[in-house]
mmCIF file with all atom_site columns, C-alpha atoms in Angstrom:
data_model
loop_
_atom_site.group_PDB
_atom_site.id
_atom_site.type_symbol
_atom_site.label_atom_id
_atom_site.label_alt_id
_atom_site.label_comp_id
_atom_site.label_asym_id
_atom_site.label_entity_id
_atom_site.label_seq_id
_atom_site.pdbx_PDB_ins_code
_atom_site.Cartn_x
_atom_site.Cartn_y
_atom_site.Cartn_z
_atom_site.occupancy
_atom_site.B_iso_or_equiv
_atom_site.pdbx_formal_charge
_atom_site.auth_seq_id
_atom_site.auth_comp_id
_atom_site.auth_asym_id
_atom_site.auth_atom_id
_atom_site.pdbx_PDB_model_num
ATOM 1   C CA . MET A 1 1   ? 0.000   0.000   0.000  1.00 0.00 ? 78  MET A CA 1
ATOM 2   C CA . ALA A 1 2   ? 1.341   3.442   -0.935 1.00 0.00 ? 79  ALA A CA 1
ATOM 3   C CA . ALA A 1 3   ? 2.429   5.780   1.849  1.00 0.00 ? 80  ALA A CA 1
ATOM 4   C CA . ASP A 1 4   ? -0.239  8.356   0.972  1.00 0.00 ? 81  ASP A CA 1
ATOM 5   C CA . GLN A 1 5   ? -2.958  5.688   1.173  1.00 0.00 ? 82  GLN A CA 1
ATOM 6   C CA . ILE A 1 6   ? -1.713  4.567   4.571  1.00 0.00 ? 83  ILE A CA 1
ATOM 7   C CA . GLU A 1 7   ? -1.653  8.167   5.791  1.00 0.00 ? 84  GLU A CA 1
ATOM 8   C CA . PHE A 1 8   ? -5.209  8.743   4.548  1.00 0.00 ? 85  PHE A CA 1
ATOM 9   C CA . GLN A 1 9   ? -6.435  5.557   6.243  1.00 0.00 ? 86  GLN A CA 1
ATOM 10  C CA . THR A 1 10  ? -4.821  6.786   9.437  1.00 0.00 ? 87  THR A CA 1
ATOM 11  C CA . LEU A 1 11  ? -6.661  10.109  9.153  1.00 0.00 ? 88  LEU A CA 1
ATOM 12  C CA . ARG A 1 12  ? -9.935  8.283   8.532  1.00 0.00 ? 89  ARG A CA 1
ATOM 13  C CA . ASP A 1 13  ? -9.370  6.100   11.605 1.00 0.00 ? 90  ASP A CA 1
ATOM 14  C CA . LYS A 1 14  ? -8.486  9.163   13.677 1.00 0.00 ? 91  LYS A CA 1
ATOM 15  C CA . ALA A 1 15  ? -11.661 10.863  12.468 1.00 0.00 ? 92  ALA A CA 1
ATOM 16  C CA . TYR A 1 16  ? -13.700 7.812   13.493 1.00 0.00 ? 93  TYR A CA 1
ATOM 17  C CA . ALA A 1 17  ? -12.056 7.700   16.920 1.00 0.00 ? 94  ALA A CA 1
ATOM 18  C CA . SER A 1 18  ? -12.604 11.433  17.391 1.00 0.00 ? 95  SER A CA 1
ATOM 19  C CA . PHE A 1 19  ? -16.270 11.115  16.409 1.00 0.00 ? 96  PHE A CA 1
ATOM 20  C CA . THR A 1 20  ? -16.932 8.320   18.924 1.00 0.00 ? 97  THR A CA 1
ATOM 21  C CA . GLU A 1 21  ? -15.009 10.203  21.615 1.00 0.00 ? 98  GLU A CA 1
ATOM 22  C CA . HIS A 1 22  ? -17.142 13.309  21.101 1.00 0.00 ? 99  HIS A CA 1
ATOM 23  C CA . LEU A 1 23  ? -20.280 11.183  20.939 1.00 0.00 ? 100 LEU A CA 1
ATOM 24  C CA . LEU A 1 24  ? -19.546 9.594   24.313 1.00 0.00 ? 101 LEU A CA 1
ATOM 25  C CA . ALA A 1 25  ? -18.544 12.977  25.735 1.00 0.00 ? 102 ALA A CA 1
ATOM 26  C CA . ARG A 1 26  ? -21.938 14.299  24.577 1.00 0.00 ? 103 ARG A CA 1
ATOM 27  C CA . THR A 1 27  ? -20.331 16.983  22.411 1.00 0.00 ? 104 THR A CA 1
ATOM 28  C CA . ILE A 1 28  ? -22.346 15.270  19.704 1.00 0.00 ? 105 ILE A CA 1
ATOM 29  C CA . ALA A 1 29  ? -25.833 14.379  20.925 1.00 0.00 ? 106 ALA A CA 1
ATOM 30  C CA . PRO A 1 30  ? -27.856 11.268  19.989 1.00 0.00 ? 107 PRO A CA 1
ATOM 31  C CA . GLY A 1 31  ? -30.385 12.172  17.289 1.00 0.00 ? 108 GLY A CA 1
ATOM 32  C CA . GLN A 1 32  ? -28.532 15.373  16.362 1.00 0.00 ? 109 GLN A CA 1
ATOM 33  C CA . PHE A 1 33  ? -28.280 16.385  12.707 1.00 0.00 ? 110 PHE A CA 1
ATOM 34  C CA . VAL A 1 34  ? -24.774 17.309  11.589 1.00 0.00 ? 111 VAL A CA 1
ATOM 35  C CA . SER A 1 35  ? -23.172 18.370  8.324  1.00 0.00 ? 112 SER A CA 1
ATOM 36  C CA . GLN A 1 36  ? -19.824 17.220  7.005  1.00 0.00 ? 113 GLN A CA 1
ATOM 37  C CA . ARG A 1 37  ? -18.469 20.704  7.651  1.00 0.00 ? 114 ARG A CA 1
ATOM 38  C CA . GLU A 1 38  ? -19.637 20.556  11.268 1.00 0.00 ? 115 GLU A CA 1
ATOM 39  C CA . LEU A 1 39  ? -17.927 17.207  11.680 1.00 0.00 ? 116 LEU A CA 1
ATOM 40  C CA . VAL A 1 40  ? -14.715 18.769  10.383 1.00 0.00 ? 117 VAL A CA 1
ATOM 41  C CA . GLU A 1 41  ? -14.979 21.437  13.090 1.00 0.00 ? 118 GLU A CA 1
ATOM 42  C CA . ILE A 1 42  ? -15.900 18.967  15.833 1.00 0.00 ? 119 ILE A CA 1
ATOM 43  C CA . THR A 1 43  ? -13.273 16.324  15.076 1.00 0.00 ? 120 THR A CA 1
ATOM 44  C CA . GLY A 1 44  ? -10.526 18.582  13.764 1.00 0.00 ? 121 GLY A CA 1
ATOM 45  C CA . MET A 1 45  ? -10.041 16.206  10.839 1.00 0.00 ? 122 MET A CA 1
ATOM 46  C CA . PRO A 1 46  ? -9.895  17.164  7.113  1.00 0.00 ? 123 PRO A CA 1
ATOM 47  C CA . LEU A 1 47  ? -13.009 16.963  4.963  1.00 0.00 ? 124 LEU A CA 1
ATOM 48  C CA . GLY A 1 48  ? -11.625 14.071  2.918  1.00 0.00 ? 125 GLY A CA 1
ATOM 49  C CA . ALA A 1 49  ? -11.209 11.927  6.040  1.00 0.00 ? 126 ALA A CA 1
ATOM 50  C CA . ILE A 1 50  ? -14.726 12.854  7.176  1.00 0.00 ? 127 ILE A CA 1
ATOM 51  C CA . ARG A 1 51  ? -16.196 11.771  3.832  1.00 0.00 ? 128 ARG A CA 1
ATOM 52  C CA . GLU A 1 52  ? -14.363 8.449   4.072  1.00 0.00 ? 129 GLU A CA 1
ATOM 53  C CA . MET A 1 53  ? -15.442 7.992   7.683  1.00 0.00 ? 130 MET A CA 1
ATOM 54  C CA . ILE A 1 54  ? -19.172 8.437   7.057  1.00 0.00 ? 131 ILE A CA 1
ATOM 55  C CA . PRO A 1 55  ? -19.777 5.080   5.268  1.00 0.00 ? 132 PRO A CA 1
ATOM 56  C CA . ARG A 1 56  ? -18.104 3.318   8.192  1.00 0.00 ? 133 ARG A CA 1
ATOM 57  C CA . LEU A 1 57  ? -20.283 5.161   10.682 1.00 0.00 ? 134 LEU A CA 1
ATOM 58  C CA . GLU A 1 58  ? -23.357 4.235   8.614  1.00 0.00 ? 135 GLU A CA 1
ATOM 59  C CA . ALA A 1 59  ? -22.304 0.577   8.485  1.00 0.00 ? 136 ALA A CA 1
ATOM 60  C CA . ASP A 1 60  ? -21.799 0.593   12.261 1.00 0.00 ? 137 ASP A CA 1
ATOM 61  C CA . GLY A 1 61  ? -25.226 2.155   12.810 1.00 0.00 ? 138 GLY A CA 1
ATOM 62  C CA . LEU A 1 62  ? -23.797 5.250   14.491 1.00 0.00 ? 139 LEU A CA 1
ATOM 63  C CA . ILE A 1 63  ? -25.054 7.701   11.878 1.00 0.00 ? 140 ILE A CA 1
ATOM 64  C CA . ARG A 1 64  ? -27.566 7.674   9.020  1.00 0.00 ? 141 ARG A CA 1
ATOM 65  C CA . ALA A 1 65  ? -28.236 9.842   5.998  1.00 0.00 ? 142 ALA A CA 1
ATOM 66  C CA . VAL A 1 66  ? -31.713 11.383  6.018  1.00 0.00 ? 143 VAL A CA 1
ATOM 67  C CA . PRO A 1 67  ? -32.855 12.709  2.608  1.00 0.00 ? 144 PRO A CA 1
ATOM 68  C CA . GLN A 1 68  ? -33.044 16.517  2.490  1.00 0.00 ? 145 GLN A CA 1
ATOM 69  C CA . ARG A 1 69  ? -32.024 16.798  6.142  1.00 0.00 ? 146 ARG A CA 1
ATOM 70  C CA . GLY A 1 70  ? -28.441 15.551  6.319  1.00 0.00 ? 147 GLY A CA 1
ATOM 71  C CA . LEU A 1 71  ? -26.647 13.197  8.671  1.00 0.00 ? 148 LEU A CA 1
ATOM 72  C CA . GLN A 1 72  ? -28.378 12.110  11.856 1.00 0.00 ? 149 GLN A CA 1
ATOM 73  C CA . VAL A 1 73  ? -26.491 10.666  14.802 1.00 0.00 ? 150 VAL A CA 1
ATOM 74  C CA . ALA A 1 74  ? -27.875 7.386   16.160 1.00 0.00 ? 151 ALA A CA 1
ATOM 75  C CA . GLN A 1 75  ? -30.788 7.783   18.541 1.00 0.00 ? 152 GLN A CA 1
ATOM 76  C CA . VAL A 1 76  ? -31.153 5.786   21.731 1.00 0.00 ? 153 VAL A CA 1
ATOM 77  C CA . ASP A 1 77  ? -34.449 3.981   21.223 1.00 0.00 ? 154 ASP A CA 1
ATOM 78  C CA . LEU A 1 78  ? -35.968 0.595   22.026 1.00 0.00 ? 155 LEU A CA 1
ATOM 79  C CA . ASP A 1 79  ? -34.556 -1.011  18.885 1.00 0.00 ? 156 ASP A CA 1
ATOM 80  C CA . LEU A 1 80  ? -31.021 0.136   19.666 1.00 0.00 ? 157 LEU A CA 1
ATOM 81  C CA . ILE A 1 81  ? -31.247 -1.090  23.261 1.00 0.00 ? 158 ILE A CA 1
ATOM 82  C CA . ARG A 1 82  ? -32.691 -4.469  22.272 1.00 0.00 ? 159 ARG A CA 1
ATOM 83  C CA . ASN A 1 83  ? -30.260 -5.095  19.425 1.00 0.00 ? 160 ASN A CA 1
ATOM 84  C CA . ALA A 1 84  ? -27.148 -3.877  21.237 1.00 0.00 ? 161 ALA A CA 1
ATOM 85  C CA . PHE A 1 85  ? -27.783 -5.951  24.348 1.00 0.00 ? 162 PHE A CA 1
ATOM 86  C CA . GLN A 1 86  ? -28.656 -9.055  22.325 1.00 0.00 ? 163 GLN A CA 1
ATOM 87  C CA . LEU A 1 87  ? -25.385 -8.788  20.395 1.00 0.00 ? 164 LEU A CA 1
ATOM 88  C CA . ARG A 1 88  ? -23.492 -8.193  23.614 1.00 0.00 ? 165 ARG A CA 1
ATOM 89  C CA . LEU A 1 89  ? -24.956 -11.327 25.157 1.00 0.00 ? 166 LEU A CA 1
ATOM 90  C CA . VAL A 1 90  ? -24.141 -13.487 22.120 1.00 0.00 ? 167 VAL A CA 1
ATOM 91  C CA . ILE A 1 91  ? -20.486 -12.423 22.162 1.00 0.00 ? 168 ILE A CA 1
ATOM 92  C CA . GLU A 1 92  ? -19.905 -12.378 25.903 1.00 0.00 ? 169 GLU A CA 1
ATOM 93  C CA . ARG A 1 93  ? -21.579 -15.745 26.469 1.00 0.00 ? 170 ARG A CA 1
ATOM 94  C CA . GLU A 1 94  ? -18.869 -17.353 24.345 1.00 0.00 ? 171 GLU A CA 1
ATOM 95  C CA . ALA A 1 95  ? -16.158 -15.178 25.861 1.00 0.00 ? 172 ALA A CA 1
ATOM 96  C CA . VAL A 1 96  ? -16.981 -15.952 29.492 1.00 0.00 ? 173 VAL A CA 1
ATOM 97  C CA . THR A 1 97  ? -16.987 -19.705 28.838 1.00 0.00 ? 174 THR A CA 1
ATOM 98  C CA . GLN A 1 98  ? -13.534 -19.649 27.287 1.00 0.00 ? 175 GLN A CA 1
ATOM 99  C CA . PHE A 1 99  ? -12.079 -17.176 29.781 1.00 0.00 ? 176 PHE A CA 1
ATOM 100 C CA . CYS A 1 100 ? -13.339 -19.335 32.632 1.00 0.00 ? 177 CYS A CA 1
ATOM 101 C CA . GLN A 1 101 ? -11.354 -22.262 31.252 1.00 0.00 ? 178 GLN A CA 1
ATOM 102 C CA . THR A 1 102 ? -8.170  -20.501 30.156 1.00 0.00 ? 179 THR A CA 1
ATOM 103 C CA . ALA A 1 103 ? -7.589  -17.385 32.281 1.00 0.00 ? 180 ALA A CA 1
ATOM 104 C CA . PRO A 1 104 ? -4.581  -17.691 34.603 1.00 0.00 ? 181 PRO A CA 1
ATOM 105 C CA . ARG A 1 105 ? -5.606  -18.064 38.226 1.00 0.00 ? 182 ARG A CA 1
ATOM 106 C CA . ALA A 1 106 ? -3.370  -15.153 39.207 1.00 0.00 ? 183 ALA A CA 1
ATOM 107 C CA . GLU A 1 107 ? -5.218  -12.857 36.796 1.00 0.00 ? 184 GLU A CA 1
ATOM 108 C CA . LEU A 1 108 ? -8.600  -13.941 38.138 1.00 0.00 ? 185 LEU A CA 1
ATOM 109 C CA . GLU A 1 109 ? -7.456  -13.374 41.715 1.00 0.00 ? 186 GLU A CA 1
ATOM 110 C CA . SER A 1 110 ? -6.217  -9.905  40.749 1.00 0.00 ? 187 SER A CA 1
ATOM 111 C CA . LEU A 1 111 ? -9.552  -9.109  39.124 1.00 0.00 ? 188 LEU A CA 1
ATOM 112 C CA . LEU A 1 112 ? -11.408 -10.337 42.191 1.00 0.00 ? 189 LEU A CA 1
ATOM 113 C CA . ALA A 1 113 ? -9.274  -8.192  44.502 1.00 0.00 ? 190 ALA A CA 1
ATOM 114 C CA . ALA A 1 114 ? -9.825  -5.094  42.347 1.00 0.00 ? 191 ALA A CA 1
ATOM 115 C CA . HIS A 1 115 ? -13.584 -5.592  42.286 1.00 0.00 ? 192 HIS A CA 1
ATOM 116 C CA . ARG A 1 116 ? -13.779 -6.217  46.031 1.00 0.00 ? 193 ARG A CA 1
ATOM 117 C CA . ALA A 1 117 ? -11.767 -3.053  46.656 1.00 0.00 ? 194 ALA A CA 1
ATOM 118 C CA . ALA A 1 118 ? -14.153 -1.070  44.440 1.00 0.00 ? 195 ALA A CA 1
ATOM 119 C CA . GLN A 1 119 ? -17.145 -2.575  46.220 1.00 0.00 ? 196 GLN A CA 1
ATOM 120 C CA . ASP A 1 120 ? -15.668 -1.751  49.640 1.00 0.00 ? 197 ASP A CA 1
ATOM 121 C CA . GLU A 1 121 ? -14.996 1.816   48.500 1.00 0.00 ? 198 GLU A CA 1
ATOM 122 C CA . ALA A 1 122 ? -18.654 2.121   47.535 1.00 0.00 ? 199 ALA A CA 1
ATOM 123 C CA . GLY A 1 123 ? -19.603 1.560   51.162 1.00 0.00 ? 200 GLY A CA 1
ATOM 124 C CA . GLY A 1 124 ? -18.455 5.059   52.002 1.00 0.00 ? 201 GLY A CA 1
ATOM 125 C CA . TRP A 1 125 ? -18.523 8.393   50.216 1.00 0.00 ? 202 TRP A CA 1
ATOM 126 C CA . VAL A 1 126 ? -18.050 7.675   46.511 1.00 0.00 ? 203 VAL A CA 1
ATOM 127 C CA . THR A 1 127 ? -15.921 10.372  44.916 1.00 0.00 ? 204 THR A CA 1
ATOM 128 C CA . PRO A 1 128 ? -16.090 11.152  41.179 1.00 0.00 ? 205 PRO A CA 1
ATOM 129 C CA . THR A 1 129 ? -12.580 9.701   40.845 1.00 0.00 ? 206 THR A CA 1
ATOM 130 C CA . ALA A 1 130 ? -13.630 6.434   42.491 1.00 0.00 ? 207 ALA A CA 1
ATOM 131 C CA . LEU A 1 131 ? -16.691 6.298   40.278 1.00 0.00 ? 208 LEU A CA 1
ATOM 132 C CA . ASP A 1 132 ? -14.619 6.788   37.126 1.00 0.00 ? 209 ASP A CA 1
ATOM 133 C CA . ARG A 1 133 ? -12.171 4.124   38.303 1.00 0.00 ? 210 ARG A CA 1
ATOM 134 C CA . ALA A 1 134 ? -14.999 1.654   38.882 1.00 0.00 ? 211 ALA A CA 1
ATOM 135 C CA . GLN A 1 135 ? -16.458 2.429   35.452 1.00 0.00 ? 212 GLN A CA 1
ATOM 136 C CA . GLU A 1 136 ? -13.093 1.764   33.797 1.00 0.00 ? 213 GLU A CA 1
ATOM 137 C CA . LEU A 1 137 ? -12.790 -1.490  35.765 1.00 0.00 ? 214 LEU A CA 1
ATOM 138 C CA . ASP A 1 138 ? -16.250 -2.490  34.540 1.00 0.00 ? 215 ASP A CA 1
ATOM 139 C CA . TRP A 1 139 ? -15.449 -1.865  30.875 1.00 0.00 ? 216 TRP A CA 1
ATOM 140 C CA . ALA A 1 140 ? -11.952 -3.353  31.065 1.00 0.00 ? 217 ALA A CA 1
ATOM 141 C CA . PHE A 1 141 ? -13.264 -6.594  32.573 1.00 0.00 ? 218 PHE A CA 1
ATOM 142 C CA . HIS A 1 142 ? -15.666 -7.222  29.710 1.00 0.00 ? 219 HIS A CA 1
ATOM 143 C CA . ASP A 1 143 ? -13.150 -6.119  27.061 1.00 0.00 ? 220 ASP A CA 1
ATOM 144 C CA . ARG A 1 144 ? -10.528 -8.470  28.512 1.00 0.00 ? 221 ARG A CA 1
ATOM 145 C CA . MET A 1 145 ? -12.814 -11.499 28.286 1.00 0.00 ? 222 MET A CA 1
ATOM 146 C CA . VAL A 1 146 ? -13.707 -10.782 24.667 1.00 0.00 ? 223 VAL A CA 1
ATOM 147 C CA . ASP A 1 147 ? -10.114 -10.074 23.635 1.00 0.00 ? 224 ASP A CA 1
ATOM 148 C CA . ALA A 1 148 ? -9.088  -13.381 25.219 1.00 0.00 ? 225 ALA A CA 1
ATOM 149 C CA . LEU A 1 149 ? -10.978 -15.117 22.411 1.00 0.00 ? 226 LEU A CA 1
ATOM 150 C CA . GLU A 1 150 ? -8.079  -13.922 20.219 1.00 0.00 ? 227 GLU A CA 1
ATOM 151 C CA . ASN A 1 151 ? -10.438 -13.258 17.328 1.00 0.00 ? 228 ASN A CA 1
ATOM 152 C CA . GLU A 1 152 ? -9.869  -9.828  15.811 1.00 0.00 ? 229 GLU A CA 1
ATOM 153 C CA . LEU A 1 153 ? -13.166 -9.890  13.916 1.00 0.00 ? 230 LEU A CA 1
ATOM 154 C CA . ILE A 1 154 ? -15.154 -10.528 17.088 1.00 0.00 ? 231 ILE A CA 1
ATOM 155 C CA . SER A 1 155 ? -13.190 -7.926  19.037 1.00 0.00 ? 232 SER A CA 1
ATOM 156 C CA . ASN A 1 156 ? -13.840 -5.300  16.359 1.00 0.00 ? 233 ASN A CA 1
ATOM 157 C CA . VAL A 1 157 ? -17.575 -6.018  16.294 1.00 0.00 ? 234 VAL A CA 1
ATOM 158 C CA . TYR A 1 158 ? -17.639 -5.955  20.081 1.00 0.00 ? 235 TYR A CA 1
ATOM 159 C CA . ARG A 1 159 ? -15.824 -2.602  20.243 1.00 0.00 ? 236 ARG A CA 1
ATOM 160 C CA . VAL A 1 160 ? -18.380 -0.995  17.939 1.00 0.00 ? 237 VAL A CA 1
ATOM 161 C CA . ASN A 1 161 ? -21.223 -2.454  19.970 1.00 0.00 ? 238 ASN A CA 1
ATOM 162 C CA . SER A 1 162 ? -19.567 -1.180  23.142 1.00 0.00 ? 239 SER A CA 1
ATOM 163 C CA . VAL A 1 163 ? -19.929 2.351   21.765 1.00 0.00 ? 240 VAL A CA 1
ATOM 164 C CA . ARG A 1 164 ? -23.660 1.695   21.418 1.00 0.00 ? 241 ARG A CA 1
ATOM 165 C CA . ILE A 1 165 ? -23.883 0.264   24.941 1.00 0.00 ? 242 ILE A CA 1
ATOM 166 C CA . ARG A 1 166 ? -21.993 3.221   26.390 1.00 0.00 ? 243 ARG A CA 1
ATOM 167 C CA . LEU A 1 167 ? -24.200 5.619   24.458 1.00 0.00 ? 244 LEU A CA 1
ATOM 168 C CA . ILE A 1 168 ? -27.232 3.903   25.981 1.00 0.00 ? 245 ILE A CA 1
ATOM 169 C CA . ARG A 1 169 ? -25.693 4.194   29.434 1.00 0.00 ? 246 ARG A CA 1
ATOM 170 C CA . LEU A 1 170 ? -25.066 7.897   28.978 1.00 0.00 ? 247 LEU A CA 1
ATOM 171 C CA . ALA A 1 171 ? -28.677 8.415   27.984 1.00 0.00 ? 248 ALA A CA 1
ATOM 172 C CA . GLN A 1 172 ? -30.249 6.040   30.455 1.00 0.00 ? 249 GLN A CA 1
ATOM 173 C CA . THR A 1 173 ? -28.087 4.382   33.078 1.00 0.00 ? 250 THR A CA 1
ATOM 174 C CA . ARG A 1 174 ? -24.605 5.833   33.427 1.00 0.00 ? 251 ARG A CA 1
ATOM 175 C CA . MET A 1 175 ? -22.756 4.454   36.435 1.00 0.00 ? 252 MET A CA 1
ATOM 176 C CA . LEU A 1 176 ? -24.187 6.074   39.558 1.00 0.00 ? 253 LEU A CA 1
ATOM 177 C CA . PRO A 1 177 ? -22.866 5.749   43.122 1.00 0.00 ? 254 PRO A CA 1
ATOM 178 C CA . ALA A 1 178 ? -25.953 3.769   44.130 1.00 0.00 ? 255 ALA A CA 1
ATOM 179 C CA . LEU A 1 179 ? -25.340 1.252   41.333 1.00 0.00 ? 256 LEU A CA 1
ATOM 180 C CA . LEU A 1 180 ? -21.650 0.702   42.004 1.00 0.00 ? 257 LEU A CA 1
ATOM 181 C CA . PRO A 1 181 ? -21.972 -1.959  44.767 1.00 0.00 ? 258 PRO A CA 1
ATOM 182 C CA . THR A 1 182 ? -24.516 -3.892  42.686 1.00 0.00 ? 259 THR A CA 1
ATOM 183 C CA . VAL A 1 183 ? -22.464 -3.873  39.496 1.00 0.00 ? 260 VAL A CA 1
ATOM 184 C CA . MET A 1 184 ? -19.268 -4.834  41.319 1.00 0.00 ? 261 MET A CA 1
ATOM 185 C CA . GLY A 1 185 ? -21.149 -7.599  43.121 1.00 0.00 ? 262 GLY A CA 1
ATOM 186 C CA . GLU A 1 186 ? -22.415 -9.007  39.831 1.00 0.00 ? 263 GLU A CA 1
ATOM 187 C CA . HIS A 1 187 ? -18.866 -9.019  38.474 1.00 0.00 ? 264 HIS A CA 1
ATOM 188 C CA . ILE A 1 188 ? -17.604 -10.705 41.629 1.00 0.00 ? 265 ILE A CA 1
ATOM 189 C CA . ALA A 1 189 ? -20.134 -13.520 41.150 1.00 0.00 ? 266 ALA A CA 1
ATOM 190 C CA . ILE A 1 190 ? -18.799 -14.074 37.625 1.00 0.00 ? 267 ILE A CA 1
ATOM 191 C CA . ILE A 1 191 ? -15.157 -14.047 38.745 1.00 0.00 ? 268 ILE A CA 1
ATOM 192 C CA . GLU A 1 192 ? -15.782 -16.382 41.669 1.00 0.00 ? 269 GLU A CA 1
ATOM 193 C CA . ALA A 1 193 ? -17.405 -18.892 39.304 1.00 0.00 ? 270 ALA A CA 1
ATOM 194 C CA . MET A 1 194 ? -14.358 -18.570 37.039 1.00 0.00 ? 271 MET A CA 1
ATOM 195 C CA . LEU A 1 195 ? -12.024 -19.242 39.950 1.00 0.00 ? 272 LEU A CA 1
ATOM 196 C CA . ALA A 1 196 ? -14.043 -22.396 40.614 1.00 0.00 ? 273 ALA A CA 1
ATOM 197 C CA . ARG A 1 197 ? -13.592 -23.254 36.909 1.00 0.00 ? 274 ARG A CA 1
ATOM 198 C CA . ASP A 1 198 ? -17.346 -23.571 36.541 1.00 0.00 ? 275 ASP A CA 1
ATOM 199 C CA . PRO A 1 199 ? -18.288 -22.323 33.032 1.00 0.00 ? 276 PRO A CA 1
ATOM 200 C CA . ALA A 1 200 ? -22.006 -22.945 33.558 1.00 0.00 ? 277 ALA A CA 1
ATOM 201 C CA . ALA A 1 201 ? -22.109 -20.865 36.730 1.00 0.00 ? 278 ALA A CA 1
ATOM 202 C CA . ALA A 1 202 ? -19.966 -18.129 35.168 1.00 0.00 ? 279 ALA A CA 1
ATOM 203 C CA . GLY A 1 203 ? -22.258 -18.037 32.129 1.00 0.00 ? 280 GLY A CA 1
ATOM 204 C CA . ALA A 1 204 ? -25.377 -17.863 34.294 1.00 0.00 ? 281 ALA A CA 1
ATOM 205 C CA . ALA A 1 205 ? -23.899 -15.031 36.381 1.00 0.00 ? 282 ALA A CA 1
ATOM 206 C CA . LEU A 1 206 ? -22.926 -13.138 33.228 1.00 0.00 ? 283 LEU A CA 1
ATOM 207 C CA . GLU A 1 207 ? -26.385 -13.527 31.686 1.00 0.00 ? 284 GLU A CA 1
ATOM 208 C CA . ALA A 1 208 ? -27.989 -12.279 34.904 1.00 0.00 ? 285 ALA A CA 1
ATOM 209 C CA . HIS A 1 209 ? -25.620 -9.291  34.915 1.00 0.00 ? 286 HIS A CA 1
ATOM 210 C CA . ILE A 1 210 ? -26.403 -8.341  31.320 1.00 0.00 ? 287 ILE A CA 1
ATOM 211 C CA . GLU A 1 211 ? -30.139 -8.832  31.831 1.00 0.00 ? 288 GLU A CA 1
ATOM 212 C CA . VAL A 1 212 ? -30.119 -6.470  34.821 1.00 0.00 ? 289 VAL A CA 1
ATOM 213 C CA . ALA A 1 213 ? -28.309 -3.855  32.698 1.00 0.00 ? 290 ALA A CA 1
ATOM 214 C CA . ARG A 1 214 ? -30.744 -4.360  29.819 1.00 0.00 ? 291 ARG A CA 1
ATOM 215 C CA . ARG A 1 215 ? -33.794 -3.977  32.041 1.00 0.00 ? 292 ARG A CA 1
ATOM 216 C CA . ARG A 1 216 ? -32.289 -0.898  33.664 1.00 0.00 ? 293 ARG A CA 1
ATOM 217 C CA . ALA A 1 217 ? -31.759 0.626   30.216 1.00 0.00 ? 294 ALA A CA 1
ATOM 218 C CA . LEU A 1 218 ? -35.375 -0.140  29.305 1.00 0.00 ? 295 LEU A CA 1
ATOM 219 C CA . GLY A 1 219 ? -36.597 1.291   32.593 1.00 0.00 ? 296 GLY A CA 1
ATOM 220 C CA . VAL A 1 220 ? -38.334 -1.909  33.674 1.00 0.00 ? 297 VAL A CA 1
#
């Protein structure tokens, strides 16, 4: 591949990353209409990279072209919640089974200790820093299980879906201090089943965890 093509691909990827970063930071709002020129201003990327990025965003369901109106950012609706959580469950069900069987015991013990520490911290005054740390621990745990499948295609699909899930959380159920002990406890149940090398129990705990998150997002 020519150097200029590689450089342009890099710009396109940077534009995509910048778009998702601004989306999750709420600089770009779900359902908002944006022009290509506005995306240039928001992302700081050149127009050519923006034009190349748009088909990828459309394919990932993060933006859609509306005739005579322009580009509309994905809206958080019932279809998005249902589809995103179903895809998450399909991928993570496979991931938790394999991780339960192959993850080094030392790694599982480290994960358990980190989650217990976060849960203990939630028993007192939860600072914004502690809340952010717990949120990162939450995301990293799920990402680690999926990446352990060592399947780049699955990891890429999962990363895109994670943007949708995080968008849903921002609109509906972002991590709140009151939720922290519950979420950490659900993770602990999964990790403890993994330490026991019990894939069925780990899978059941994971499904319960995802179902709670799905119902919370739906408000039921």
